PDB file of C-alpha atoms in Angstrom:
ATOM      1  CA  UNK A   1     -35.280 -50.160 -35.784  1.00  0.00           C
ATOM      2  CA  UNK A   2     -35.416 -48.166 -32.576  1.00  0.00           C
ATOM      3  CA  UNK A   3     -32.310 -47.350 -30.609  1.00  0.00           C
ATOM      4  CA  UNK A   4     -33.469 -48.166 -27.062  1.00  0.00           C
ATOM      5  CA  UNK A   5     -30.876 -46.143 -25.202  1.00  0.00           C
ATOM      6  CA  UNK A   6     -30.219 -44.615 -21.826  1.00  0.00           C
ATOM      7  CA  UNK A   7     -27.462 -42.138 -21.008  1.00  0.00           C
ATOM      8  CA  UNK A   8     -25.968 -41.467 -17.610  1.00  0.00           C
ATOM      9  CA  UNK A   9     -23.455 -39.235 -15.889  1.00  0.00           C
ATOM     10  CA  UNK A  10     -20.788 -41.572 -14.516  1.00  0.00           C
ATOM     11  CA  UNK A  11     -19.874 -40.899 -10.888  1.00  0.00           C
ATOM     12  CA  UNK A  12     -16.972 -43.418 -10.700  1.00  0.00           C
ATOM     13  CA  UNK A  13     -15.426 -43.637 -14.202  1.00  0.00           C
ATOM     14  CA  UNK A  14     -12.566 -45.955 -13.213  1.00  0.00           C
ATOM     15  CA  UNK A  15     -14.947 -48.460 -11.606  1.00  0.00           C
ATOM     16  CA  UNK A  16     -17.335 -48.341 -14.571  1.00  0.00           C
ATOM     17  CA  UNK A  17     -14.404 -48.840 -16.940  1.00  0.00           C
ATOM     18  CA  UNK A  18     -13.250 -51.854 -14.917  1.00  0.00           C
ATOM     19  CA  UNK A  19     -16.738 -53.392 -15.044  1.00  0.00           C
ATOM     20  CA  UNK A  20     -16.982 -52.811 -18.797  1.00  0.00           C
ATOM     21  CA  UNK A  21     -13.536 -54.348 -19.347  1.00  0.00           C
ATOM     22  CA  UNK A  22     -14.807 -57.481 -17.568  1.00  0.00           C
ATOM     23  CA  UNK A  23     -17.608 -57.805 -20.164  1.00  0.00           C
ATOM     24  CA  UNK A  24     -15.828 -57.093 -23.437  1.00  0.00           C
ATOM     25  CA  UNK A  25     -12.768 -55.636 -25.119  1.00  0.00           C
ATOM     26  CA  UNK A  26     -13.089 -51.867 -25.474  1.00  0.00           C
ATOM     27  CA  UNK A  27     -12.441 -50.037 -28.723  1.00  0.00           C
ATOM     28  CA  UNK A  28     -11.138 -46.459 -28.485  1.00  0.00           C
ATOM     29  CA  UNK A  29     -12.585 -44.120 -31.111  1.00  0.00           C
ATOM     30  CA  UNK A  30     -12.843 -40.375 -31.645  1.00  0.00           C
ATOM     31  CA  UNK A  31     -16.064 -39.110 -33.225  1.00  0.00           C
ATOM     32  CA  UNK A  32     -16.133 -35.889 -35.216  1.00  0.00           C
ATOM     33  CA  UNK A  33     -19.852 -35.051 -35.370  1.00  0.00           C
ATOM     34  CA  UNK A  34     -21.579 -32.361 -37.398  1.00  0.00           C
ATOM     35  CA  UNK A  35     -25.300 -31.953 -36.771  1.00  0.00           C
ATOM     36  CA  UNK A  36     -27.377 -30.308 -39.486  1.00  0.00           C
ATOM     37  CA  UNK A  37     -30.723 -28.555 -39.301  1.00  0.00           C
ATOM     38  CA  UNK A  38     -32.994 -26.446 -41.428  1.00  0.00           C
ATOM     39  CA  UNK A  39     -32.363 -22.701 -41.352  1.00  0.00           C
ATOM     40  CA  UNK A  40     -35.407 -22.250 -39.094  1.00  0.00           C
ATOM     41  CA  UNK A  41     -34.390 -25.067 -36.711  1.00  0.00           C
ATOM     42  CA  UNK A  42     -37.182 -27.400 -37.791  1.00  0.00           C
ATOM     43  CA  UNK A  43     -35.357 -30.636 -37.006  1.00  0.00           C
ATOM     44  CA  UNK A  44     -34.445 -29.535 -33.485  1.00  0.00           C
ATOM     45  CA  UNK A  45     -38.011 -28.321 -32.902  1.00  0.00           C
ATOM     46  CA  UNK A  46     -39.284 -31.838 -33.763  1.00  0.00           C
ATOM     47  CA  UNK A  47     -36.462 -33.467 -31.699  1.00  0.00           C
ATOM     48  CA  UNK A  48     -35.029 -35.057 -34.841  1.00  0.00           C
ATOM     49  CA  UNK A  49     -31.359 -35.299 -35.755  1.00  0.00           C
ATOM     50  CA  UNK A  50     -29.376 -35.297 -38.980  1.00  0.00           C
ATOM     51  CA  UNK A  51     -25.716 -36.041 -38.402  1.00  0.00           C
ATOM     52  CA  UNK A  52     -22.508 -36.711 -40.306  1.00  0.00           C
ATOM     53  CA  UNK A  53     -20.053 -38.610 -38.091  1.00  0.00           C
ATOM     54  CA  UNK A  54     -16.456 -39.377 -38.968  1.00  0.00           C
ATOM     55  CA  UNK A  55     -15.038 -42.042 -36.684  1.00  0.00           C
ATOM     56  CA  UNK A  56     -11.293 -42.240 -36.164  1.00  0.00           C
ATOM     57  CA  UNK A  57     -10.150 -45.606 -34.784  1.00  0.00           C
ATOM     58  CA  UNK A  58      -6.697 -47.162 -34.518  1.00  0.00           C
ATOM     59  CA  UNK A  59      -7.221 -49.259 -37.630  1.00  0.00           C
ATOM     60  CA  UNK A  60      -9.628 -47.230 -39.786  1.00  0.00           C
ATOM     61  CA  UNK A  61     -11.478 -44.000 -40.413  1.00  0.00           C
ATOM     62  CA  UNK A  62     -15.093 -44.228 -41.528  1.00  0.00           C
ATOM     63  CA  UNK A  63     -17.967 -41.803 -42.016  1.00  0.00           C
ATOM     64  CA  UNK A  64     -21.663 -42.433 -41.460  1.00  0.00           C
ATOM     65  CA  UNK A  65     -24.761 -40.379 -42.221  1.00  0.00           C
ATOM     66  CA  UNK A  66     -27.480 -40.730 -39.591  1.00  0.00           C
ATOM     67  CA  UNK A  67     -31.071 -39.578 -39.322  1.00  0.00           C
ATOM     68  CA  UNK A  68     -32.845 -40.011 -35.979  1.00  0.00           C
ATOM     69  CA  UNK A  69     -36.583 -39.456 -35.886  1.00  0.00           C
ATOM     70  CA  UNK A  70     -38.596 -38.034 -33.024  1.00  0.00           C
ATOM     71  CA  UNK A  71     -38.541 -40.052 -29.775  1.00  0.00           C
ATOM     72  CA  UNK A  72     -40.932 -42.978 -29.418  1.00  0.00           C
ATOM     73  CA  UNK A  73     -40.340 -43.067 -25.652  1.00  0.00           C
ATOM     74  CA  UNK A  74     -40.364 -39.706 -23.911  1.00  0.00           C
ATOM     75  CA  UNK A  75     -38.753 -40.840 -20.653  1.00  0.00           C
ATOM     76  CA  UNK A  76     -35.631 -42.252 -22.329  1.00  0.00           C
ATOM     77  CA  UNK A  77     -35.673 -40.277 -25.572  1.00  0.00           C
ATOM     78  CA  UNK A  78     -35.239 -43.514 -27.577  1.00  0.00           C
ATOM     79  CA  UNK A  79     -35.526 -42.778 -31.287  1.00  0.00           C
ATOM     80  CA  UNK A  80     -35.841 -44.561 -34.628  1.00  0.00           C
ATOM     81  CA  UNK A  81     -32.424 -44.503 -36.261  1.00  0.00           C
ATOM     82  CA  UNK A  82     -31.433 -44.817 -39.905  1.00  0.00           C
ATOM     83  CA  UNK A  83     -27.727 -44.905 -40.636  1.00  0.00           C
ATOM     84  CA  UNK A  84     -25.538 -45.626 -43.614  1.00  0.00           C
ATOM     85  CA  UNK A  85     -21.833 -45.591 -44.265  1.00  0.00           C
ATOM     86  CA  UNK A  86     -20.630 -43.035 -46.800  1.00  0.00           C
ATOM     87  CA  UNK A  87     -17.561 -43.080 -49.012  1.00  0.00           C
ATOM     88  CA  UNK A  88     -16.842 -39.356 -49.209  1.00  0.00           C
ATOM     89  CA  UNK A  89     -17.505 -37.191 -46.139  1.00  0.00           C
ATOM     90  CA  UNK A  90     -16.856 -33.924 -48.013  1.00  0.00           C
ATOM     91  CA  UNK A  91     -19.395 -34.843 -50.667  1.00  0.00           C
ATOM     92  CA  UNK A  92     -22.061 -35.638 -48.064  1.00  0.00           C
ATOM     93  CA  UNK A  93     -21.454 -32.326 -46.267  1.00  0.00           C
ATOM     94  CA  UNK A  94     -21.739 -30.525 -49.626  1.00  0.00           C
ATOM     95  CA  UNK A  95     -24.946 -32.395 -50.510  1.00  0.00           C
ATOM     96  CA  UNK A  96     -26.608 -31.513 -47.220  1.00  0.00           C
ATOM     97  CA  UNK A  97     -25.661 -27.838 -47.586  1.00  0.00           C
ATOM     98  CA  UNK A  98     -26.858 -27.946 -51.205  1.00  0.00           C
ATOM     99  CA  UNK A  99     -30.222 -29.293 -50.015  1.00  0.00           C
ATOM    100  CA  UNK A 100     -30.555 -26.290 -47.700  1.00  0.00           C
ATOM    101  CA  UNK A 101     -29.388 -27.784 -44.428  1.00  0.00           C
ATOM    102  CA  UNK A 102     -26.984 -25.774 -42.294  1.00  0.00           C
ATOM    103  CA  UNK A 103     -24.474 -26.966 -39.710  1.00  0.00           C
ATOM    104  CA  UNK A 104     -26.112 -26.480 -36.302  1.00  0.00           C
ATOM    105  CA  UNK A 105     -23.205 -27.659 -34.169  1.00  0.00           C
ATOM    106  CA  UNK A 106     -19.990 -29.640 -34.593  1.00  0.00           C
ATOM    107  CA  UNK A 107     -18.372 -31.426 -31.677  1.00  0.00           C
ATOM    108  CA  UNK A 108     -15.876 -34.099 -30.745  1.00  0.00           C
ATOM    109  CA  UNK A 109     -16.605 -37.163 -28.611  1.00  0.00           C
ATOM    110  CA  UNK A 110     -13.834 -39.386 -27.255  1.00  0.00           C
ATOM    111  CA  UNK A 111     -15.334 -42.825 -26.867  1.00  0.00           C
ATOM    112  CA  UNK A 112     -14.560 -46.315 -25.695  1.00  0.00           C
ATOM    113  CA  UNK A 113     -17.070 -48.779 -27.163  1.00  0.00           C
ATOM    114  CA  UNK A 114     -17.956 -52.184 -25.773  1.00  0.00           C
ATOM    115  CA  UNK A 115     -20.150 -54.619 -27.726  1.00  0.00           C
ATOM    116  CA  UNK A 116     -21.538 -57.530 -25.711  1.00  0.00           C
ATOM    117  CA  UNK A 117     -24.601 -59.660 -25.142  1.00  0.00           C
ATOM    118  CA  UNK A 118     -26.735 -59.231 -22.028  1.00  0.00           C
ATOM    119  CA  UNK A 119     -30.293 -60.266 -21.245  1.00  0.00           C
ATOM    120  CA  UNK A 120     -30.408 -62.045 -24.614  1.00  0.00           C
ATOM    121  CA  UNK A 121     -29.734 -58.777 -26.478  1.00  0.00           C
ATOM    122  CA  UNK A 122     -26.806 -57.350 -28.369  1.00  0.00           C
ATOM    123  CA  UNK A 123     -25.801 -54.199 -26.506  1.00  0.00           C
ATOM    124  CA  UNK A 124     -23.374 -51.398 -27.127  1.00  0.00           C
ATOM    125  CA  UNK A 125     -21.953 -49.497 -24.174  1.00  0.00           C
ATOM    126  CA  UNK A 126     -20.072 -46.310 -24.948  1.00  0.00           C
ATOM    127  CA  UNK A 127     -18.037 -44.495 -22.332  1.00  0.00           C
ATOM    128  CA  UNK A 128     -17.909 -40.878 -23.528  1.00  0.00           C
ATOM    129  CA  UNK A 129     -15.882 -37.758 -22.828  1.00  0.00           C
ATOM    130  CA  UNK A 130     -16.692 -34.541 -24.658  1.00  0.00           C
ATOM    131  CA  UNK A 131     -13.685 -32.211 -24.262  1.00  0.00           C
ATOM    132  CA  UNK A 132     -15.931 -29.151 -23.957  1.00  0.00           C
ATOM    133  CA  UNK A 133     -18.014 -30.670 -21.148  1.00  0.00           C
ATOM    134  CA  UNK A 134     -17.260 -31.726 -17.596  1.00  0.00           C
ATOM    135  CA  UNK A 135     -17.654 -35.346 -16.633  1.00  0.00           C
ATOM    136  CA  UNK A 136     -17.810 -38.785 -18.175  1.00  0.00           C
ATOM    137  CA  UNK A 137     -20.966 -40.256 -19.657  1.00  0.00           C
ATOM    138  CA  UNK A 138     -22.145 -43.766 -20.393  1.00  0.00           C
ATOM    139  CA  UNK A 139     -24.561 -44.594 -23.195  1.00  0.00           C
ATOM    140  CA  UNK A 140     -26.060 -48.083 -23.295  1.00  0.00           C
ATOM    141  CA  UNK A 141     -28.199 -49.102 -26.249  1.00  0.00           C
ATOM    142  CA  UNK A 142     -29.756 -52.010 -28.061  1.00  0.00           C
ATOM    143  CA  UNK A 143     -31.631 -51.972 -31.373  1.00  0.00           C
ATOM    144  CA  UNK A 144     -35.203 -53.269 -31.201  1.00  0.00           C
ATOM    145  CA  UNK A 145     -38.590 -53.147 -32.882  1.00  0.00           C
ATOM    146  CA  UNK A 146     -40.841 -50.364 -31.590  1.00  0.00           C
ATOM    147  CA  UNK A 147     -43.138 -52.740 -29.680  1.00  0.00           C
ATOM    148  CA  UNK A 148     -40.122 -54.060 -27.720  1.00  0.00           C
ATOM    149  CA  UNK A 149     -38.845 -50.668 -26.490  1.00  0.00           C
ATOM    150  CA  UNK A 150     -40.277 -50.860 -22.932  1.00  0.00           C
ATOM    151  CA  UNK A 151     -38.831 -54.353 -22.290  1.00  0.00           C
ATOM    152  CA  UNK A 152     -35.522 -53.401 -23.891  1.00  0.00           C
ATOM    153  CA  UNK A 153     -35.234 -50.312 -21.683  1.00  0.00           C
ATOM    154  CA  UNK A 154     -35.864 -52.496 -18.608  1.00  0.00           C
ATOM    155  CA  UNK A 155     -32.961 -54.695 -19.722  1.00  0.00           C
ATOM    156  CA  UNK A 156     -30.772 -51.641 -20.324  1.00  0.00           C
ATOM    157  CA  UNK A 157     -31.570 -50.333 -16.818  1.00  0.00           C
ATOM    158  CA  UNK A 158     -30.614 -53.704 -15.292  1.00  0.00           C
ATOM    159  CA  UNK A 159     -27.283 -53.763 -17.125  1.00  0.00           C
ATOM    160  CA  UNK A 160     -26.596 -50.157 -16.115  1.00  0.00           C
ATOM    161  CA  UNK A 161     -27.190 -51.147 -12.486  1.00  0.00           C
ATOM    162  CA  UNK A 162     -24.670 -53.985 -12.903  1.00  0.00           C
ATOM    163  CA  UNK A 163     -22.212 -51.357 -14.158  1.00  0.00           C
ATOM    164  CA  UNK A 164     -22.752 -49.226 -11.044  1.00  0.00           C
ATOM    165  CA  UNK A 165     -25.112 -46.709 -12.640  1.00  0.00           C
ATOM    166  CA  UNK A 166     -28.248 -45.797 -10.678  1.00  0.00           C
ATOM    167  CA  UNK A 167     -31.499 -44.182 -11.782  1.00  0.00           C
ATOM    168  CA  UNK A 168     -30.306 -40.906 -10.230  1.00  0.00           C
ATOM    169  CA  UNK A 169     -27.393 -40.849 -12.719  1.00  0.00           C
ATOM    170  CA  UNK A 170     -29.599 -40.956 -15.836  1.00  0.00           C
ATOM    171  CA  UNK A 171     -29.814 -37.854 -18.019  1.00  0.00           C
ATOM    172  CA  UNK A 172     -31.713 -36.844 -21.148  1.00  0.00           C
ATOM    173  CA  UNK A 173     -29.462 -33.839 -21.802  1.00  0.00           C
ATOM    174  CA  UNK A 174     -28.079 -33.989 -25.310  1.00  0.00           C
ATOM    175  CA  UNK A 175     -24.408 -33.301 -26.001  1.00  0.00           C
ATOM    176  CA  UNK A 176     -25.393 -30.842 -28.727  1.00  0.00           C
ATOM    177  CA  UNK A 177     -27.463 -28.715 -26.328  1.00  0.00           C
ATOM    178  CA  UNK A 178     -24.797 -28.850 -23.614  1.00  0.00           C
ATOM    179  CA  UNK A 179     -22.018 -27.868 -26.038  1.00  0.00           C
ATOM    180  CA  UNK A 180     -24.097 -24.999 -27.464  1.00  0.00           C
ATOM    181  CA  UNK A 181     -24.823 -23.741 -23.932  1.00  0.00           C
ATOM    182  CA  UNK A 182     -21.149 -23.972 -22.946  1.00  0.00           C
ATOM    183  CA  UNK A 183     -20.109 -22.043 -26.055  1.00  0.00           C
ATOM    184  CA  UNK A 184     -22.679 -19.308 -25.355  1.00  0.00           C
ATOM    185  CA  UNK A 185     -21.380 -18.818 -21.806  1.00  0.00           C
ATOM    186  CA  UNK A 186     -17.748 -18.850 -22.997  1.00  0.00           C
ATOM    187  CA  UNK A 187     -18.318 -16.282 -25.745  1.00  0.00           C
TER     188      UNK A 187
END
């Protein structure tokens, strides 16, 4: 499946939050993400991602291993995604290091997730704050087959507009790149 997703910088977080709360019940979660790469940066060079995410919610903590392939849509950066829940986060980190992967960047995301149906699709909206970065972000995604990506992205754009997000707010900047840049300038 392809994660047809758009990300935006939110200009009016309180208003966007209000509009999301009208659609669904939000779920507060904190993500602890570690992105891995080859020693020579091969995954980043191909715009692929290998991530271990531990999610802390009010009622549970879970860890997932995710691989995202290269984008199938350059404008949005939508990627094929393969994800599985793991029992032991420490073991997965050790396995990846044992296979020769190295941690490229670790970061925290404070999220409020909203699952709802719109335009006949299951969608997930995530309002995001990354403590190391300025601003609030909104990710809106739906999982689709590759041949449905253009239509799905049209639907995502329409829902974003309903949430007060315009085309001028969209961004392709990745949190990992922004956090790395911030750390370089702070060092």
